[in-house]
PDB file of N, CA and C in Angstrom:
ATOM      1  N   UNK A   1     101.176 136.992 103.434  1.00  0.00           N
ATOM      2  CA  UNK A   1     101.107 135.891 104.368  1.00  0.00           C
ATOM      3  C   UNK A   1     102.489 135.643 104.936  1.00  0.00           C
ATOM      4  N   UNK A   2     102.535 135.350 106.211  1.00  0.00           N
ATOM      5  CA  UNK A   2     103.776 134.966 106.855  1.00  0.00           C
ATOM      6  C   UNK A   2     103.475 133.826 107.799  1.00  0.00           C
ATOM      7  N   UNK A   3     104.204 132.758 107.677  1.00  0.00           N
ATOM      8  CA  UNK A   3     103.982 131.597 108.515  1.00  0.00           C
ATOM      9  C   UNK A   3     105.241 131.342 109.332  1.00  0.00           C
ATOM     10  N   UNK A   4     105.099 131.414 110.652  1.00  0.00           N
ATOM     11  CA  UNK A   4     106.225 131.132 111.539  1.00  0.00           C
ATOM     12  C   UNK A   4     106.082 129.747 112.159  1.00  0.00           C
ATOM     13  N   UNK A   5     104.917 129.435 112.665  1.00  0.00           N
ATOM     14  CA  UNK A   5     104.717 128.171 113.356  1.00  0.00           C
ATOM     15  C   UNK A   5     103.529 127.381 112.827  1.00  0.00           C
ATOM     16  N   UNK A   6     102.785 127.915 111.913  1.00  0.00           N
ATOM     17  CA  UNK A   6     101.622 127.203 111.396  1.00  0.00           C
ATOM     18  C   UNK A   6     100.983 127.961 110.263  1.00  0.00           C
ATOM     19  N   UNK A   7      99.849 127.470 109.795  1.00  0.00           N
ATOM     20  CA  UNK A   7      99.158 128.118 108.683  1.00  0.00           C
ATOM     21  C   UNK A   7      98.745 129.554 109.009  1.00  0.00           C
ATOM     22  N   UNK A   8      98.730 130.394 107.976  1.00  0.00           N
ATOM     23  CA  UNK A   8      98.301 131.787 108.094  1.00  0.00           C
ATOM     24  C   UNK A   8      97.058 131.947 107.230  1.00  0.00           C
ATOM     25  N   UNK A   9      95.939 132.284 107.861  1.00  0.00           N
ATOM     26  CA  UNK A   9      94.663 132.418 107.155  1.00  0.00           C
ATOM     27  C   UNK A   9      94.253 133.879 107.087  1.00  0.00           C
ATOM     28  N   UNK A  10      93.834 134.299 105.900  1.00  0.00           N
ATOM     29  CA  UNK A  10      93.373 135.678 105.688  1.00  0.00           C
ATOM     30  C   UNK A  10      91.982 135.651 105.065  1.00  0.00           C
ATOM     31  N   UNK A  11      91.186 136.650 105.403  1.00  0.00           N
ATOM     32  CA  UNK A  11      89.849 136.782 104.846  1.00  0.00           C
ATOM     33  C   UNK A  11      89.872 137.734 103.664  1.00  0.00           C
ATOM     34  N   UNK A  12      89.212 137.330 102.592  1.00  0.00           N
ATOM     35  CA  UNK A  12      89.093 138.129 101.373  1.00  0.00           C
ATOM     36  C   UNK A  12      87.624 138.497 101.207  1.00  0.00           C
ATOM     37  N   UNK A  13      87.366 139.761 100.897  1.00  0.00           N
ATOM     38  CA  UNK A  13      85.999 140.228 100.690  1.00  0.00           C
ATOM     39  C   UNK A  13      85.788 140.560  99.216  1.00  0.00           C
ATOM     40  N   UNK A  14      84.708 140.016  98.654  1.00  0.00           N
ATOM     41  CA  UNK A  14      84.291 140.367  97.300  1.00  0.00           C
ATOM     42  C   UNK A  14      83.112 141.316  97.440  1.00  0.00           C
ATOM     43  N   UNK A  15      83.227 142.508  96.873  1.00  0.00           N
ATOM     44  CA  UNK A  15      82.155 143.492  96.916  1.00  0.00           C
ATOM     45  C   UNK A  15      81.591 143.692  95.510  1.00  0.00           C
ATOM     46  N   UNK A  16      80.279 143.703  95.427  1.00  0.00           N
ATOM     47  CA  UNK A  16      79.613 143.984  94.168  1.00  0.00           C
ATOM     48  C   UNK A  16      79.289 145.471  94.141  1.00  0.00           C
ATOM     49  N   UNK A  17      80.046 146.230  93.389  1.00  0.00           N
ATOM     50  CA  UNK A  17      79.839 147.684  93.318  1.00  0.00           C
ATOM     51  C   UNK A  17      78.954 148.066  92.144  1.00  0.00           C
ATOM     52  N   UNK A  18      78.426 147.067  91.439  1.00  0.00           N
ATOM     53  CA  UNK A  18      77.553 147.328  90.298  1.00  0.00           C
ATOM     54  C   UNK A  18      76.088 147.319  90.688  1.00  0.00           C
ATOM     55  N   UNK A  19      75.248 147.523  89.687  1.00  0.00           N
ATOM     56  CA  UNK A  19      73.809 147.565  89.942  1.00  0.00           C
ATOM     57  C   UNK A  19      73.088 146.310  89.453  1.00  0.00           C
ATOM     58  N   UNK A  20      73.850 145.257  89.116  1.00  0.00           N
ATOM     59  CA  UNK A  20      73.305 143.959  88.713  1.00  0.00           C
ATOM     60  C   UNK A  20      73.877 142.877  89.617  1.00  0.00           C
ATOM     61  N   UNK A  21      73.184 141.730  89.696  1.00  0.00           N
ATOM     62  CA  UNK A  21      73.707 140.611  90.465  1.00  0.00           C
ATOM     63  C   UNK A  21      75.068 140.175  89.925  1.00  0.00           C
ATOM     64  N   UNK A  22      75.981 139.870  90.824  1.00  0.00           N
ATOM     65  CA  UNK A  22      77.289 139.327  90.470  1.00  0.00           C
ATOM     66  C   UNK A  22      77.249 137.835  90.772  1.00  0.00           C
ATOM     67  N   UNK A  23      77.413 137.024  89.744  1.00  0.00           N
ATOM     68  CA  UNK A  23      77.380 135.570  89.879  1.00  0.00           C
ATOM     69  C   UNK A  23      78.814 135.049  89.914  1.00  0.00           C
ATOM     70  N   UNK A  24      79.263 134.575  91.070  1.00  0.00           N
ATOM     71  CA  UNK A  24      80.592 133.989  91.209  1.00  0.00           C
ATOM     72  C   UNK A  24      80.447 132.492  90.939  1.00  0.00           C
ATOM     73  N   UNK A  25      81.095 132.003  89.875  1.00  0.00           N
ATOM     74  CA  UNK A  25      80.966 130.589  89.527  1.00  0.00           C
ATOM     75  C   UNK A  25      82.042 129.727  90.180  1.00  0.00           C
ATOM     76  N   UNK A  26      83.230 130.297  90.425  1.00  0.00           N
ATOM     77  CA  UNK A  26      84.266 129.532  91.123  1.00  0.00           C
ATOM     78  C   UNK A  26      85.355 130.453  91.660  1.00  0.00           C
ATOM     79  N   UNK A  27      85.993 129.974  92.719  1.00  0.00           N
ATOM     80  CA  UNK A  27      87.166 130.632  93.299  1.00  0.00           C
ATOM     81  C   UNK A  27      88.204 129.528  93.472  1.00  0.00           C
ATOM     82  N   UNK A  28      89.327 129.651  92.752  1.00  0.00           N
ATOM     83  CA  UNK A  28      90.359 128.613  92.787  1.00  0.00           C
ATOM     84  C   UNK A  28      91.736 129.233  92.930  1.00  0.00           C
ATOM     85  N   UNK A  29      92.659 128.427  93.428  1.00  0.00           N
ATOM     86  CA  UNK A  29      94.052 128.839  93.570  1.00  0.00           C
ATOM     87  C   UNK A  29      94.921 127.953  92.690  1.00  0.00           C
ATOM     88  N   UNK A  30      95.867 128.562  92.000  1.00  0.00           N
ATOM     89  CA  UNK A  30      96.918 127.825  91.297  1.00  0.00           C
ATOM     90  C   UNK A  30      98.211 128.082  92.058  1.00  0.00           C
ATOM     91  N   UNK A  31      98.795 127.007  92.573  1.00  0.00           N
ATOM     92  CA  UNK A  31     100.025 127.114  93.352  1.00  0.00           C
ATOM     93  C   UNK A  31     101.259 127.040  92.462  1.00  0.00           C
ATOM     94  N   UNK A  32     102.383 127.369  93.057  1.00  0.00           N
ATOM     95  CA  UNK A  32     103.691 127.321  92.414  1.00  0.00           C
ATOM     96  C   UNK A  32     104.080 125.863  92.206  1.00  0.00           C
ATOM     97  N   UNK A  33     104.287 125.456  90.965  1.00  0.00           N
ATOM     98  CA  UNK A  33     104.665 124.072  90.687  1.00  0.00           C
ATOM     99  C   UNK A  33     106.176 123.873  90.718  1.00  0.00           C
ATOM    100  N   UNK A  34     106.961 124.945  90.847  1.00  0.00           N
ATOM    101  CA  UNK A  34     108.416 124.835  90.879  1.00  0.00           C
ATOM    102  C   UNK A  34     108.958 124.604  92.281  1.00  0.00           C
ATOM    103  N   UNK A  35     108.311 125.180  93.280  1.00  0.00           N
ATOM    104  CA  UNK A  35     108.776 125.092  94.661  1.00  0.00           C
ATOM    105  C   UNK A  35     107.590 124.746  95.562  1.00  0.00           C
ATOM    106  N   UNK A  36     107.318 123.455  95.744  1.00  0.00           N
ATOM    107  CA  UNK A  36     106.118 123.050  96.468  1.00  0.00           C
ATOM    108  C   UNK A  36     106.225 123.085  97.998  1.00  0.00           C
ATOM    109  N   UNK A  37     107.065 123.918  98.560  1.00  0.00           N
ATOM    110  CA  UNK A  37     107.206 123.949 100.019  1.00  0.00           C
ATOM    111  C   UNK A  37     106.213 124.894 100.694  1.00  0.00           C
ATOM    112  N   UNK A  38     105.408 125.578  99.923  1.00  0.00           N
ATOM    113  CA  UNK A  38     104.345 126.421 100.467  1.00  0.00           C
ATOM    114  C   UNK A  38     103.136 126.343  99.554  1.00  0.00           C
ATOM    115  N   UNK A  39     101.947 126.212 100.148  1.00  0.00           N
ATOM    116  CA  UNK A  39     100.737 126.119  99.333  1.00  0.00           C
ATOM    117  C   UNK A  39      99.658 127.065  99.856  1.00  0.00           C
ATOM    118  N   UNK A  40      98.828 127.502  98.932  1.00  0.00           N
ATOM    119  CA  UNK A  40      97.671 128.332  99.242  1.00  0.00           C
ATOM    120  C   UNK A  40      96.412 127.510  98.984  1.00  0.00           C
ATOM    121  N   UNK A  41      95.422 127.644  99.865  1.00  0.00           N
ATOM    122  CA  UNK A  41      94.144 126.970  99.693  1.00  0.00           C
ATOM    123  C   UNK A  41      93.009 127.958  99.931  1.00  0.00           C
ATOM    124  N   UNK A  42      91.877 127.690  99.290  1.00  0.00           N
ATOM    125  CA  UNK A  42      90.683 128.522  99.420  1.00  0.00           C
ATOM    126  C   UNK A  42      89.685 127.807 100.313  1.00  0.00           C
ATOM    127  N   UNK A  43      89.014 128.555 101.168  1.00  0.00           N
ATOM    128  CA  UNK A  43      87.974 127.982 102.020  1.00  0.00           C
ATOM    129  C   UNK A  43      86.868 128.985 102.288  1.00  0.00           C
ATOM    130  N   UNK A  44      85.793 128.473 102.826  1.00  0.00           N
ATOM    131  CA  UNK A  44      84.728 129.356 103.298  1.00  0.00           C
ATOM    132  C   UNK A  44      83.825 129.942 102.242  1.00  0.00           C
ATOM    133  N   UNK A  45      83.854 129.422 101.020  1.00  0.00           N
ATOM    134  CA  UNK A  45      82.935 129.920 100.000  1.00  0.00           C
ATOM    135  C   UNK A  45      82.372 128.720  99.251  1.00  0.00           C
ATOM    136  N   UNK A  46      81.074 128.777  99.042  1.00  0.00           N
ATOM    137  CA  UNK A  46      80.404 127.747  98.255  1.00  0.00           C
ATOM    138  C   UNK A  46      79.974 128.385  96.952  1.00  0.00           C
ATOM    139  N   UNK A  47      80.436 127.822  95.868  1.00  0.00           N
ATOM    140  CA  UNK A  47      80.080 128.376  94.567  1.00  0.00           C
ATOM    141  C   UNK A  47      79.159 127.396  93.860  1.00  0.00           C
ATOM    142  N   UNK A  48      78.271 127.892  93.025  1.00  0.00           N
ATOM    143  CA  UNK A  48      78.112 129.296  92.662  1.00  0.00           C
ATOM    144  C   UNK A  48      77.454 130.089  93.785  1.00  0.00           C
ATOM    145  N   UNK A  49      77.748 131.377  93.793  1.00  0.00           N
ATOM    146  CA  UNK A  49      77.146 132.286  94.767  1.00  0.00           C
ATOM    147  C   UNK A  49      76.737 133.560  94.032  1.00  0.00           C
ATOM    148  N   UNK A  50      75.605 134.120  94.438  1.00  0.00           N
ATOM    149  CA  UNK A  50      75.119 135.375  93.861  1.00  0.00           C
ATOM    150  C   UNK A  50      75.275 136.472  94.891  1.00  0.00           C
ATOM    151  N   UNK A  51      75.913 137.563  94.474  1.00  0.00           N
ATOM    152  CA  UNK A  51      76.069 138.729  95.345  1.00  0.00           C
ATOM    153  C   UNK A  51      75.200 139.838  94.765  1.00  0.00           C
ATOM    154  N   UNK A  52      74.241 140.289  95.553  1.00  0.00           N
ATOM    155  CA  UNK A  52      73.314 141.329  95.123  1.00  0.00           C
ATOM    156  C   UNK A  52      74.054 142.650  94.915  1.00  0.00           C
ATOM    157  N   UNK A  53      73.460 143.566  94.145  1.00  0.00           N
ATOM    158  CA  UNK A  53      74.093 144.876  93.966  1.00  0.00           C
ATOM    159  C   UNK A  53      74.447 145.514  95.311  1.00  0.00           C
ATOM    160  N   UNK A  54      75.665 145.999  95.402  1.00  0.00           N
ATOM    161  CA  UNK A  54      76.221 146.662  96.583  1.00  0.00           C
ATOM    162  C   UNK A  54      76.380 145.728  97.773  1.00  0.00           C
ATOM    163  N   UNK A  55      76.244 144.422  97.537  1.00  0.00           N
ATOM    164  CA  UNK A  55      76.434 143.428  98.592  1.00  0.00           C
ATOM    165  C   UNK A  55      77.863 142.920  98.603  1.00  0.00           C
ATOM    166  N   UNK A  56      78.123 141.954  99.487  1.00  0.00           N
ATOM    167  CA  UNK A  56      79.462 141.391  99.587  1.00  0.00           C
ATOM    168  C   UNK A  56      79.396 139.957 100.080  1.00  0.00           C
ATOM    169  N   UNK A  57      80.473 139.242  99.883  1.00  0.00           N
ATOM    170  CA  UNK A  57      80.664 137.900 100.407  1.00  0.00           C
ATOM    171  C   UNK A  57      82.146 137.761 100.742  1.00  0.00           C
ATOM    172  N   UNK A  58      82.480 136.778 101.556  1.00  0.00           N
ATOM    173  CA  UNK A  58      83.871 136.586 101.955  1.00  0.00           C
ATOM    174  C   UNK A  58      84.284 135.133 101.751  1.00  0.00           C
ATOM    175  N   UNK A  59      85.585 134.934 101.660  1.00  0.00           N
ATOM    176  CA  UNK A  59      86.179 133.612 101.668  1.00  0.00           C
ATOM    177  C   UNK A  59      87.554 133.747 102.312  1.00  0.00           C
ATOM    178  N   UNK A  60      88.206 132.629 102.535  1.00  0.00           N
ATOM    179  CA  UNK A  60      89.539 132.666 103.146  1.00  0.00           C
ATOM    180  C   UNK A  60      90.569 132.060 102.197  1.00  0.00           C
ATOM    181  N   UNK A  61      91.783 132.541 102.342  1.00  0.00           N
ATOM    182  CA  UNK A  61      92.939 131.917 101.705  1.00  0.00           C
ATOM    183  C   UNK A  61      93.930 131.610 102.816  1.00  0.00           C
ATOM    184  N   UNK A  62      94.372 130.372 102.847  1.00  0.00           N
ATOM    185  CA  UNK A  62      95.311 129.919 103.870  1.00  0.00           C
ATOM    186  C   UNK A  62      96.638 129.554 103.217  1.00  0.00           C
ATOM    187  N   UNK A  63      97.722 130.071 103.793  1.00  0.00           N
ATOM    188  CA  UNK A  63      99.079 129.730 103.353  1.00  0.00           C
ATOM    189  C   UNK A  63      99.650 128.742 104.358  1.00  0.00           C
ATOM    190  N   UNK A  64     100.095 127.590 103.865  1.00  0.00           N
ATOM    191  CA  UNK A  64     100.696 126.562 104.706  1.00  0.00           C
ATOM    192  C   UNK A  64     102.047 126.184 104.109  1.00  0.00           C
ATOM    193  N   UNK A  65     103.077 126.200 104.941  1.00  0.00           N
ATOM    194  CA  UNK A  65     104.426 125.868 104.481  1.00  0.00           C
ATOM    195  C   UNK A  65     104.904 124.589 105.149  1.00  0.00           C
ATOM    196  N   UNK A  66     105.663 123.804 104.399  1.00  0.00           N
ATOM    197  CA  UNK A  66     106.256 122.588 104.936  1.00  0.00           C
ATOM    198  C   UNK A  66     107.758 122.740 105.158  1.00  0.00           C
ATOM    199  N   UNK A  67     108.296 123.906 104.753  1.00  0.00           N
ATOM    200  CA  UNK A  67     109.725 124.167 104.892  1.00  0.00           C
ATOM    201  C   UNK A  67     109.920 125.680 104.795  1.00  0.00           C
ATOM    202  N   UNK A  68     111.114 126.149 105.081  1.00  0.00           N
ATOM    203  CA  UNK A  68     111.438 127.561 104.893  1.00  0.00           C
ATOM    204  C   UNK A  68     111.285 127.884 103.408  1.00  0.00           C
ATOM    205  N   UNK A  69     110.537 128.925 103.116  1.00  0.00           N
ATOM    206  CA  UNK A  69     110.263 129.234 101.714  1.00  0.00           C
ATOM    207  C   UNK A  69     109.841 130.679 101.535  1.00  0.00           C
ATOM    208  N   UNK A  70     109.968 131.154 100.339  1.00  0.00           N
ATOM    209  CA  UNK A  70     109.397 132.425  99.903  1.00  0.00           C
ATOM    210  C   UNK A  70     108.582 132.111  98.661  1.00  0.00           C
ATOM    211  N   UNK A  71     107.297 132.340  98.734  1.00  0.00           N
ATOM    212  CA  UNK A  71     106.407 132.103  97.606  1.00  0.00           C
ATOM    213  C   UNK A  71     105.983 133.451  97.039  1.00  0.00           C
ATOM    214  N   UNK A  72     106.142 133.619  95.743  1.00  0.00           N
ATOM    215  CA  UNK A  72     105.829 134.881  95.073  1.00  0.00           C
ATOM    216  C   UNK A  72     104.797 134.617  93.985  1.00  0.00           C
ATOM    217  N   UNK A  73     103.782 135.455  93.917  1.00  0.00           N
ATOM    218  CA  UNK A  73     102.787 135.332  92.863  1.00  0.00           C
ATOM    219  C   UNK A  73     103.346 135.737  91.516  1.00  0.00           C
ATOM    220  N   UNK A  74     103.071 134.928  90.519  1.00  0.00           N
ATOM    221  CA  UNK A  74     103.516 135.213  89.158  1.00  0.00           C
ATOM    222  C   UNK A  74     102.344 134.992  88.212  1.00  0.00           C
ATOM    223  N   UNK A  75     101.581 136.060  87.999  1.00  0.00           N
ATOM    224  CA  UNK A  75     100.380 135.957  87.175  1.00  0.00           C
ATOM    225  C   UNK A  75     100.701 135.513  85.751  1.00  0.00           C
ATOM    226  N   UNK A  76     101.842 135.931  85.203  1.00  0.00           N
ATOM    227  CA  UNK A  76     102.188 135.566  83.831  1.00  0.00           C
ATOM    228  C   UNK A  76     102.422 134.057  83.673  1.00  0.00           C
ATOM    229  N   UNK A  77     102.798 133.381  84.765  1.00  0.00           N
ATOM    230  CA  UNK A  77     102.994 131.927  84.746  1.00  0.00           C
ATOM    231  C   UNK A  77     101.825 131.191  85.388  1.00  0.00           C
ATOM    232  N   UNK A  78     100.825 131.937  85.853  1.00  0.00           N
ATOM    233  CA  UNK A  78      99.647 131.389  86.529  1.00  0.00           C
ATOM    234  C   UNK A  78     100.027 130.567  87.759  1.00  0.00           C
ATOM    235  N   UNK A  79     100.997 131.101  88.533  1.00  0.00           N
ATOM    236  CA  UNK A  79     101.459 130.435  89.745  1.00  0.00           C
ATOM    237  C   UNK A  79     101.238 131.339  90.956  1.00  0.00           C
ATOM    238  N   UNK A  80     100.780 130.742  92.062  1.00  0.00           N
ATOM    239  CA  UNK A  80     100.487 131.472  93.295  1.00  0.00           C
ATOM    240  C   UNK A  80      99.523 132.620  93.020  1.00  0.00           C
ATOM    241  N   UNK A  81      98.413 132.263  92.399  1.00  0.00           N
ATOM    242  CA  UNK A  81      97.363 133.235  92.093  1.00  0.00           C
ATOM    243  C   UNK A  81      96.008 132.657  92.467  1.00  0.00           C
ATOM    244  N   UNK A  82      95.062 133.540  92.732  1.00  0.00           N
ATOM    245  CA  UNK A  82      93.672 133.138  92.934  1.00  0.00           C
ATOM    246  C   UNK A  82      92.874 133.636  91.734  1.00  0.00           C
ATOM    247  N   UNK A  83      92.002 132.771  91.231  1.00  0.00           N
ATOM    248  CA  UNK A  83      91.106 133.103  90.119  1.00  0.00           C
ATOM    249  C   UNK A  83      89.682 133.189  90.669  1.00  0.00           C
ATOM    250  N   UNK A  84      89.011 134.297  90.386  1.00  0.00           N
ATOM    251  CA  UNK A  84      87.601 134.444  90.730  1.00  0.00           C
ATOM    252  C   UNK A  84      86.851 134.566  89.406  1.00  0.00           C
ATOM    253  N   UNK A  85      86.103 133.512  89.064  1.00  0.00           N
ATOM    254  CA  UNK A  85      85.347 133.496  87.812  1.00  0.00           C
ATOM    255  C   UNK A  85      83.926 133.978  88.080  1.00  0.00           C
ATOM    256  N   UNK A  86      83.455 134.888  87.226  1.00  0.00           N
ATOM    257  CA  UNK A  86      82.130 135.477  87.442  1.00  0.00           C
ATOM    258  C   UNK A  86      81.525 135.937  86.126  1.00  0.00           C
ATOM    259  N   UNK A  87      80.344 136.527  86.237  1.00  0.00           N
ATOM    260  CA  UNK A  87      79.676 137.100  85.070  1.00  0.00           C
ATOM    261  C   UNK A  87      80.013 138.583  84.900  1.00  0.00           C
ATOM    262  N   UNK A  88      81.036 139.068  85.562  1.00  0.00           N
ATOM    263  CA  UNK A  88      81.459 140.463  85.424  1.00  0.00           C
ATOM    264  C   UNK A  88      81.842 140.724  83.969  1.00  0.00           C
ATOM    265  N   UNK A  89      81.196 141.673  83.305  1.00  0.00           N
ATOM    266  CA  UNK A  89      81.467 141.887  81.879  1.00  0.00           C
ATOM    267  C   UNK A  89      82.859 142.436  81.581  1.00  0.00           C
ATOM    268  N   UNK A  90      83.538 143.016  82.554  1.00  0.00           N
ATOM    269  CA  UNK A  90      84.876 143.574  82.304  1.00  0.00           C
ATOM    270  C   UNK A  90      86.001 142.713  82.879  1.00  0.00           C
ATOM    271  N   UNK A  91      85.698 141.827  83.811  1.00  0.00           N
ATOM    272  CA  UNK A  91      86.732 140.974  84.421  1.00  0.00           C
ATOM    273  C   UNK A  91      86.108 139.637  84.817  1.00  0.00           C
ATOM    274  N   UNK A  92      85.783 138.813  83.817  1.00  0.00           N
ATOM    275  CA  UNK A  92      85.129 137.535  84.113  1.00  0.00           C
ATOM    276  C   UNK A  92      86.078 136.537  84.797  1.00  0.00           C
ATOM    277  N   UNK A  93      87.383 136.720  84.630  1.00  0.00           N
ATOM    278  CA  UNK A  93      88.394 135.926  85.337  1.00  0.00           C
ATOM    279  C   UNK A  93      89.314 136.911  86.042  1.00  0.00           C
ATOM    280  N   UNK A  94      88.936 137.274  87.264  1.00  0.00           N
ATOM    281  CA  UNK A  94      89.726 138.230  88.041  1.00  0.00           C
ATOM    282  C   UNK A  94      90.855 137.455  88.712  1.00  0.00           C
ATOM    283  N   UNK A  95      92.103 137.873  88.479  1.00  0.00           N
ATOM    284  CA  UNK A  95      93.279 137.165  88.973  1.00  0.00           C
ATOM    285  C   UNK A  95      94.042 138.068  89.924  1.00  0.00           C
ATOM    286  N   UNK A  96      94.411 137.516  91.084  1.00  0.00           N
ATOM    287  CA  UNK A  96      95.209 138.264  92.045  1.00  0.00           C
ATOM    288  C   UNK A  96      96.387 137.389  92.495  1.00  0.00           C
ATOM    289  N   UNK A  97      97.561 137.997  92.537  1.00  0.00           N
ATOM    290  CA  UNK A  97      98.769 137.288  92.960  1.00  0.00           C
ATOM    291  C   UNK A  97      98.792 137.098  94.470  1.00  0.00           C
ATOM    292  N   UNK A  98      99.390 135.992  94.911  1.00  0.00           N
ATOM    293  CA  UNK A  98      99.530 135.677  96.328  1.00  0.00           C
ATOM    294  C   UNK A  98     101.015 135.541  96.655  1.00  0.00           C
ATOM    295  N   UNK A  99     101.371 135.869  97.872  1.00  0.00           N
ATOM    296  CA  UNK A  99     102.754 135.713  98.299  1.00  0.00           C
ATOM    297  C   UNK A  99     102.824 135.270  99.736  1.00  0.00           C
ATOM    298  N   UNK A 100     103.832 134.497 100.080  1.00  0.00           N
ATOM    299  CA  UNK A 100     103.979 134.027 101.443  1.00  0.00           C
ATOM    300  C   UNK A 100     105.433 133.765 101.781  1.00  0.00           C
ATOM    301  N   UNK A 101     105.753 133.917 103.068  1.00  0.00           N
ATOM    302  CA  UNK A 101     107.091 133.660 103.574  1.00  0.00           C
ATOM    303  C   UNK A 101     106.973 132.734 104.765  1.00  0.00           C
ATOM    304  N   UNK A 102     107.788 131.705 104.812  1.00  0.00           N
ATOM    305  CA  UNK A 102     107.842 130.807 105.973  1.00  0.00           C
ATOM    306  C   UNK A 102     109.262 130.806 106.493  1.00  0.00           C
ATOM    307  N   UNK A 103     109.396 131.119 107.776  1.00  0.00           N
ATOM    308  CA  UNK A 103     110.708 131.169 108.407  1.00  0.00           C
ATOM    309  C   UNK A 103     110.948 129.948 109.265  1.00  0.00           C
TER     310      UNK A 103
END
């Protein structure tokens, strides 16, 4: 994400590559609590949602900055990450790091 003059919104696609229904119970963002000059928000998804085998669904993540900043995802500290909770037997809490720059 890069924000020059306003929020930067990106679309994320969740694909079910398995042969069973994928039940998404929640999609949440944990922001950086050390440097609150940039935040990430989730939109466009209503949970719970069921994704049929080989189907997909989308949601958005928006980065908004209130000052010049560099936001870096740090999964080990659970900062600037998105959590996708589901019934996936191998990754019930799928975590992805987020990063953003505001000039």
